[in-house]
């Protein structure tokens, strides 16, 4: 993700930029309107007060040393223009070291400053007998190249270029340095505000990342979400709801189709049973059995999905695996193979449904019998860690195919028998049981399918009782 694409970075940047612009335009955007409408502190209650600082700069720029080293005010072009634009402009400059007026100063203005004939406003003053009530003067001690001076100005009228001049002079190094603490504080506050404001969005992101096909019923939380982002979250929730409806419709269709297929398959098996014994009959019988197995698995998967919320039920994994091994013993004998069962020393209780676990293990045992060489033995092993290993000694599964074999309709070769749906359904069914399935090598050759189930807490298992659960089913 590019740095400039970050919403947090953009918000903080614009916050700081806005603070910078606001700070350096305060003279014109805030103080000037206040002065124009006589609002606020009396020191800034008239437009004429805006001319005082510029007058001070003009006067300090006009100071010179005359003959004999005396300080004088030279009539510079800037000062002449100031006098021309302001006919009533007066000024007085006191040299603090000598306590004398600089040549060119207005004695009357200085005298007025020394008596009670002025009304002072924190550096600004108004001569009491002046008929213009808006006239303002400025008096301030300043450090110059000629030493410390006291400069007083009075009678300058407001001009719009005075505001522009003050705005430009506000962009100084000193003001910029003064802005740094404000800018830093603004950045910290903006970062905290943005992070806090976007916290619900980050939480929604975590929720969205955890959504799977089985958790579509859980919409993204909109609590505390900014109103600007709420429509997006609502749109996502709407999309999730539509996807959930589509998935549910597909699952209903699959379950209904599987249910409808049971009758014609039963009829087909009955008709095949009437055929005379032959190799063709045996092949057709195997094919019909495969079809019925897939249909039964689809129905079991649909039932597991419908009853997933009732996963408090527990099953004895060892007893269930033994039952599956016993059921397939006749098939193994007919194929001149054997099934060996290795059970646990104590009952292993897992979460799930007996018929669902039987379907998973039955498919794996049936596949193992097909892969096992004639005269060989398929091993069904139940571990204390709620794991079942179904071991064959056939050709095995290549490492590059171990992920693909669980994909729907995948077959290594076109001549490979089957539809490629069995292991895909087993994987989905194991997931519905909160379990997992994988394939590994069998020592000496072959494949070992490992199915892990979710153990049931021992205390809860003893409280519920396996027999009670099976009766409830």
XYZ file of C-alpha atoms in Angstrom:
473
model
C 0.000 0.000 0.000
C 1.367 3.410 -0.915
C 1.988 5.881 1.906
C -0.253 8.487 0.276
C -3.142 6.007 0.113
C -3.394 5.822 3.894
C -6.569 7.478 5.160
C -4.930 8.138 8.534
C -1.956 9.877 6.929
C -4.242 12.009 4.772
C -6.392 13.090 7.706
C -3.373 13.986 9.862
C -1.705 15.817 6.968
C -4.777 17.899 6.196
C -5.260 18.646 9.884
C -1.699 19.984 10.199
C -1.965 21.866 6.910
C -5.206 23.443 8.045
C -3.624 24.425 11.388
C -0.661 25.970 9.543
C -2.884 27.992 7.218
C -5.162 29.084 10.078
C -2.217 30.167 12.239
C -0.495 32.241 9.582
C -3.663 33.867 8.272
C -5.022 34.873 11.667
C -4.220 38.588 11.112
C -6.481 38.809 8.067
C -9.036 36.066 8.673
C -9.753 36.828 12.354
C -8.209 40.022 13.698
C -8.988 42.211 10.694
C -12.750 41.465 10.733
C -12.815 41.981 14.507
C -11.202 45.392 14.078
C -13.498 46.338 11.214
C -16.615 45.629 13.285
C -15.143 46.914 16.568
C -15.441 43.506 18.240
C -13.252 42.283 21.050
C -10.333 43.920 22.851
C -10.229 47.697 22.475
C -6.590 47.529 21.425
C -7.689 45.994 18.156
C -11.119 47.592 17.910
C -10.378 49.845 14.924
C -8.787 49.413 11.514
C -6.393 52.294 12.258
C -4.594 50.076 14.771
C -3.340 48.027 11.803
C -1.122 50.869 10.594
C 0.934 51.192 13.781
C 3.311 48.272 13.264
C 4.007 49.250 9.690
C 4.679 52.822 10.800
C 7.179 51.562 13.356
C 9.017 49.569 10.678
C 9.105 52.602 8.376
C 10.553 54.795 11.124
C 13.221 52.319 12.207
C 14.217 52.030 8.557
C 14.566 55.824 8.331
C 16.962 56.208 11.290
C 20.421 57.492 10.429
C 23.452 58.964 12.139
C 23.840 62.636 11.293
C 26.817 64.954 11.605
C 28.471 64.630 14.955
C 26.954 61.158 15.429
C 23.525 62.417 16.449
C 20.588 60.177 15.568
C 18.156 61.640 13.015
C 15.078 60.547 11.048
C 15.786 60.739 7.340
C 12.939 61.450 4.914
C 13.166 58.135 3.078
C 10.823 57.353 0.168
C 8.843 55.005 2.431
C 8.441 57.702 5.100
C 7.502 60.345 2.512
C 4.864 58.040 1.086
C 3.560 57.351 4.587
C 3.259 61.115 5.259
C 1.599 61.656 1.905
C -1.015 58.970 2.515
C -1.563 60.066 6.126
C -1.608 63.896 6.419
C -2.191 63.706 10.193
C 0.631 61.233 10.809
C 2.878 62.152 13.766
C 5.764 60.354 15.396
C 8.225 60.747 18.251
C 11.375 58.714 18.916
C 13.196 58.792 22.251
C 16.800 57.637 22.471
C 16.871 55.810 25.807
C 20.624 56.089 26.325
C 20.578 59.907 26.204
C 16.917 60.426 27.114
C 16.624 62.817 24.178
C 14.248 63.009 21.271
C 15.609 62.045 17.880
C 15.706 64.972 15.475
C 12.516 65.148 13.415
C 10.229 63.924 16.206
C 6.983 65.621 17.124
C 7.557 67.350 20.480
C 3.830 67.746 21.112
C 3.179 64.001 20.734
C 5.978 63.192 23.130
C 4.699 65.767 25.605
C 1.230 64.237 25.391
C 2.696 60.848 26.225
C 4.276 62.309 29.345
C 1.025 63.590 30.823
C -2.517 62.303 31.311
C -3.679 63.413 27.893
C -3.532 59.885 26.455
C -5.721 56.838 26.916
C -3.411 53.775 26.781
C -4.545 50.360 25.497
C -1.633 47.983 26.141
C 0.851 49.777 23.877
C -1.793 51.525 21.817
C -3.078 54.918 22.838
C -5.493 57.645 21.794
C -4.931 61.354 22.355
C -7.907 62.442 24.409
C -8.511 65.769 22.674
C -8.288 64.261 19.179
C -11.665 64.777 17.400
C -11.226 61.452 15.559
C -12.282 58.747 18.060
C -10.835 55.972 15.881
C -7.349 57.457 15.715
C -4.753 55.219 17.357
C -1.155 55.625 18.348
C 1.482 53.073 19.132
C 4.264 53.297 21.691
C 6.808 50.558 22.220
C 10.410 50.183 23.327
C 12.412 48.392 20.643
C 15.992 47.267 20.212
C 17.547 48.622 17.015
C 20.974 48.861 15.467
C 21.200 52.304 17.114
C 20.410 51.055 20.600
C 17.229 50.878 22.634
C 14.586 53.360 21.491
C 11.038 54.265 22.434
C 8.968 54.873 19.313
C 5.528 56.502 19.311
C 3.378 56.898 16.179
C -0.045 58.459 15.812
C -2.644 59.449 13.221
C -1.938 56.910 10.447
C -5.070 55.878 8.548
C -5.884 52.310 7.581
C -5.075 51.143 4.046
C -5.690 47.661 2.709
C -2.056 47.151 1.814
C -1.323 47.544 5.544
C -3.195 44.278 6.128
C -1.282 42.602 3.301
C 2.006 43.903 4.704
C 1.191 42.557 8.159
C 0.159 39.202 6.725
C 3.438 38.890 4.812
C 5.465 39.908 7.838
C 3.636 37.348 9.923
C 5.453 34.674 7.884
C 8.657 35.119 9.826
C 11.164 32.678 11.250
C 10.136 33.583 14.779
C 6.480 32.891 14.062
C 7.381 29.644 12.305
C 9.378 28.515 15.335
C 6.458 29.530 17.523
C 4.187 27.385 15.328
C 6.288 24.231 15.773
C 4.917 23.386 19.262
C 1.400 24.064 17.999
C 1.999 21.946 14.895
C 3.492 19.111 16.941
C 0.568 19.186 19.358
C -1.855 19.259 16.424
C -0.122 16.231 14.873
C -0.302 14.256 18.114
C -3.924 15.164 18.723
C -4.810 14.391 15.103
C -3.075 11.015 15.289
C -4.924 10.093 18.468
C -8.271 11.323 17.142
C -7.857 9.537 13.807
C -6.727 6.318 15.459
C -9.630 6.416 17.908
C -12.118 7.291 15.168
C -10.949 4.481 12.891
C -10.872 1.851 15.671
C -14.378 0.545 14.737
C -13.240 0.236 11.120
C -10.197 -1.803 12.145
C -12.443 -4.015 14.274
C -14.762 -4.503 11.292
C -11.735 -5.430 9.175
C -10.816 -8.183 11.640
C -14.408 -9.431 11.578
C -14.465 -9.414 7.772
C -11.185 -11.358 7.593
C -12.713 -14.074 9.796
C -15.833 -14.553 7.645
C -16.135 -17.966 6.040
C -18.897 -19.812 4.239
C -20.051 -21.124 7.599
C -20.135 -17.731 9.324
C -22.059 -15.687 6.776
C -24.830 -15.254 9.337
C -22.568 -12.963 11.392
C -22.689 -9.435 9.907
C -20.025 -6.821 10.520
C -20.583 -4.832 13.685
C -21.731 -1.264 13.034
C -21.625 -0.087 16.657
C -19.502 3.044 17.056
C -18.866 3.228 13.314
C -18.437 6.779 11.914
C -21.502 7.865 9.962
C -19.326 8.358 6.872
C -18.360 4.672 6.927
C -21.661 3.224 8.137
C -23.199 3.097 4.610
C -20.205 1.082 3.398
C -20.513 -1.366 6.305
C -24.250 -1.685 5.675
C -23.571 -2.364 1.987
C -21.045 -5.077 2.912
C -23.519 -6.647 5.323
C -26.135 -6.579 2.598
C -23.736 -8.322 0.212
C -22.911 -10.944 2.869
C -26.619 -11.554 3.432
C -27.171 -12.063 -0.313
C -24.225 -14.466 -0.473
C -25.639 -16.361 2.517
C -28.986 -16.672 0.758
C -27.268 -17.966 -2.370
C -25.178 -20.501 -0.445
C -28.229 -21.676 1.491
C -30.165 -22.069 -1.759
C -27.361 -24.123 -3.305
C -27.092 -26.306 -0.226
C -30.864 -26.879 -0.203
C -30.721 -27.770 -3.886
C -27.879 -30.252 -3.290
C -29.685 -31.850 -0.349
C -32.965 -32.074 -2.263
C -31.234 -33.499 -5.324
C -29.441 -36.117 -3.204
C -32.699 -37.025 -1.484
C -34.522 -37.387 -4.789
C -31.739 -39.623 -6.133
C -32.110 -42.160 -3.360
C -35.270 -43.671 -4.810
C -33.985 -44.290 -8.368
C -30.719 -45.650 -6.942
C -32.649 -48.074 -4.741
C -34.681 -49.185 -7.763
C -31.475 -49.546 -9.787
C -29.861 -51.718 -7.114
C -32.955 -53.951 -7.026
C -32.896 -54.407 -10.796
C -29.163 -55.137 -10.838
C -29.671 -57.746 -8.131
C -32.019 -59.653 -10.498
C -29.340 -59.993 -13.151
C -27.527 -63.274 -13.598
C -24.160 -63.528 -11.893
C -21.387 -62.283 -14.167
C -18.396 -59.988 -14.259
C -20.611 -57.240 -15.736
C -23.032 -57.560 -12.796
C -20.180 -57.180 -10.299
C -18.900 -54.068 -12.089
C -22.366 -52.514 -12.239
C -22.925 -53.333 -8.560
C -19.671 -51.536 -7.633
C -20.617 -48.521 -9.708
C -24.087 -48.323 -8.138
C -22.547 -48.646 -4.676
C -20.212 -45.718 -5.411
C -23.140 -43.599 -6.580
C -25.147 -44.466 -3.491
C -22.157 -43.661 -1.258
C -21.828 -40.179 -2.777
C -25.554 -39.518 -2.428
C -25.524 -40.730 1.170
C -22.516 -38.503 1.893
C -24.293 -35.477 0.443
C -27.311 -36.147 2.654
C -25.088 -36.601 5.717
C -23.305 -33.319 4.916
C -26.628 -31.508 4.594
C -27.820 -32.941 7.923
C -24.562 -31.963 9.644
C -24.898 -28.403 8.411
C -28.483 -28.170 9.583
C -27.651 -29.540 13.027
C -24.277 -27.840 13.480
C -25.599 -25.739 16.365
C -26.168 -28.977 18.337
C -22.446 -29.781 18.569
C -22.648 -30.368 22.312
C -23.283 -34.051 21.490
C -20.351 -36.391 22.110
C -19.417 -39.661 20.410
C -17.122 -42.519 21.410
C -14.605 -42.285 18.573
C -13.101 -45.739 19.195
C -16.451 -47.514 19.147
C -17.558 -45.644 16.017
C -14.325 -46.460 14.162
C -14.620 -50.134 15.190
C -18.179 -50.251 13.839
C -17.038 -48.840 10.481
C -14.178 -51.355 10.266
C -16.583 -54.202 11.039
C -19.096 -53.026 8.429
C -16.421 -53.085 5.702
C -14.990 -56.450 6.718
C -17.175 -58.400 4.229
C -16.070 -56.051 1.434
C -12.423 -56.639 2.407
C -12.871 -60.405 2.466
C -14.500 -60.402 -0.985
C -11.506 -58.448 -2.293
C -9.069 -60.883 -0.584
C -7.829 -58.203 1.809
C -7.978 -57.603 5.545
C -8.791 -54.790 7.971
C -6.853 -54.428 11.235
C -8.221 -52.266 14.032
C -6.063 -50.604 16.694
C -8.254 -49.027 19.346
C -7.462 -46.778 22.306
C -7.049 -48.062 25.849
C -9.785 -45.737 27.115
C -12.865 -44.247 25.399
C -12.095 -41.129 23.347
C -15.032 -38.730 23.349
C -15.323 -36.221 20.500
C -17.879 -33.637 19.441
C -20.122 -34.636 16.560
C -22.756 -37.048 15.309
C -22.176 -40.815 14.999
C -23.638 -41.018 11.495
C -21.452 -38.102 10.325
C -18.238 -39.594 11.712
C -19.188 -42.982 10.236
C -19.573 -41.350 6.827
C -16.131 -39.753 7.016
C -14.355 -42.920 8.162
C -16.370 -45.153 5.849
C -15.257 -43.203 2.767
C -11.613 -43.365 3.840
C -11.762 -47.097 4.591
C -13.450 -47.791 1.256
C -10.761 -45.810 -0.616
C -8.027 -47.575 1.347
C -9.449 -50.993 0.410
C -9.392 -50.034 -3.246
C -5.755 -48.874 -2.974
C -4.550 -51.820 -0.845
C -2.856 -54.625 -2.856
C -4.486 -58.055 -2.840
C -3.548 -59.926 0.309
C -2.681 -56.703 2.139
C -4.115 -55.206 5.328
C -5.767 -51.816 5.834
C -5.125 -50.439 9.312
C -7.659 -48.315 11.196
C -5.910 -46.740 14.187
C -7.591 -44.539 16.839
C -5.199 -42.339 18.849
C -5.601 -40.837 22.291
C -5.431 -37.355 20.723
C -8.840 -37.870 19.027
C -7.171 -38.788 15.756
C -7.982 -41.624 13.379
C -5.389 -42.958 10.930
C -6.569 -44.994 7.938
C -3.478 -46.686 6.505
C -3.082 -48.438 3.174
C -0.013 -49.862 1.429
C -0.844 -48.956 -2.138
C 0.855 -46.551 -4.540
C 0.437 -43.559 -2.179
C -0.272 -39.926 -2.998
C 2.399 -37.714 -4.558
C 3.284 -34.621 -2.468
C 2.121 -32.261 -5.215
C -1.287 -33.981 -5.288
C -2.005 -33.996 -1.537
C -3.873 -30.715 -1.643
C -5.588 -31.372 -4.959
C -7.151 -34.713 -3.968
C -9.576 -32.841 -1.698
C -10.784 -30.590 -4.539
C -14.146 -31.461 -6.156
C -13.996 -33.535 -9.361
C -10.204 -33.879 -9.210
C -8.784 -37.130 -10.551
C -5.144 -37.836 -11.233
C -5.950 -39.338 -14.630
C -9.036 -39.577 -16.768
C -8.903 -43.368 -16.436
C -9.038 -43.165 -12.643
C -12.374 -44.599 -11.480
C -14.800 -42.484 -9.493
C -16.255 -38.975 -9.719
C -13.688 -37.085 -7.648
C -16.344 -36.029 -5.134
C -15.751 -38.456 -2.270
C -12.726 -36.835 -0.595
C -14.099 -33.349 -1.284
C -17.270 -34.223 0.619
C -15.207 -35.858 3.385
C -13.192 -32.656 3.808
C -16.364 -30.530 4.022
C -17.948 -32.958 6.453
C -14.824 -32.980 8.665
C -14.891 -29.194 8.680
C -18.536 -29.191 9.748
C -17.478 -31.414 12.651
C -14.776 -28.899 13.642
C -12.157 -31.389 12.514
C -9.440 -31.554 9.883
C -8.079 -34.064 7.419
C -4.717 -34.549 5.760
C -2.726 -37.232 3.984
C 0.789 -38.483 4.714
C 3.114 -41.258 3.570
C 2.847 -44.752 4.946
C 6.260 -46.115 6.004
C 7.281 -48.614 3.362
C 4.849 -47.187 0.779
C 1.215 -46.205 0.634
C -0.962 -43.413 1.991
C -2.128 -42.624 5.502
C -5.210 -40.427 5.826
C -5.316 -38.651 9.183
C -8.579 -37.247 10.532
C -8.521 -35.134 13.687
C -11.708 -34.495 15.621
C -12.575 -32.026 18.383
C -12.210 -33.716 21.774
C -15.087 -33.398 24.196
C -14.203 -32.243 27.752
C -14.085 -35.385 29.952
C -16.370 -33.934 32.642
C -18.953 -32.822 30.098
C -18.818 -36.202 28.378
C -19.476 -38.079 31.607
C -22.300 -35.683 32.489
C -24.099 -36.142 29.167
C -23.558 -39.855 28.675
C -22.917 -41.454 25.321
C -25.890 -43.797 25.492
C -28.205 -40.869 26.198
C -26.846 -39.009 23.182
C -27.265 -41.948 20.849
C -30.848 -42.410 22.026
C -31.524 -38.751 21.367
C -30.297 -39.196 17.820
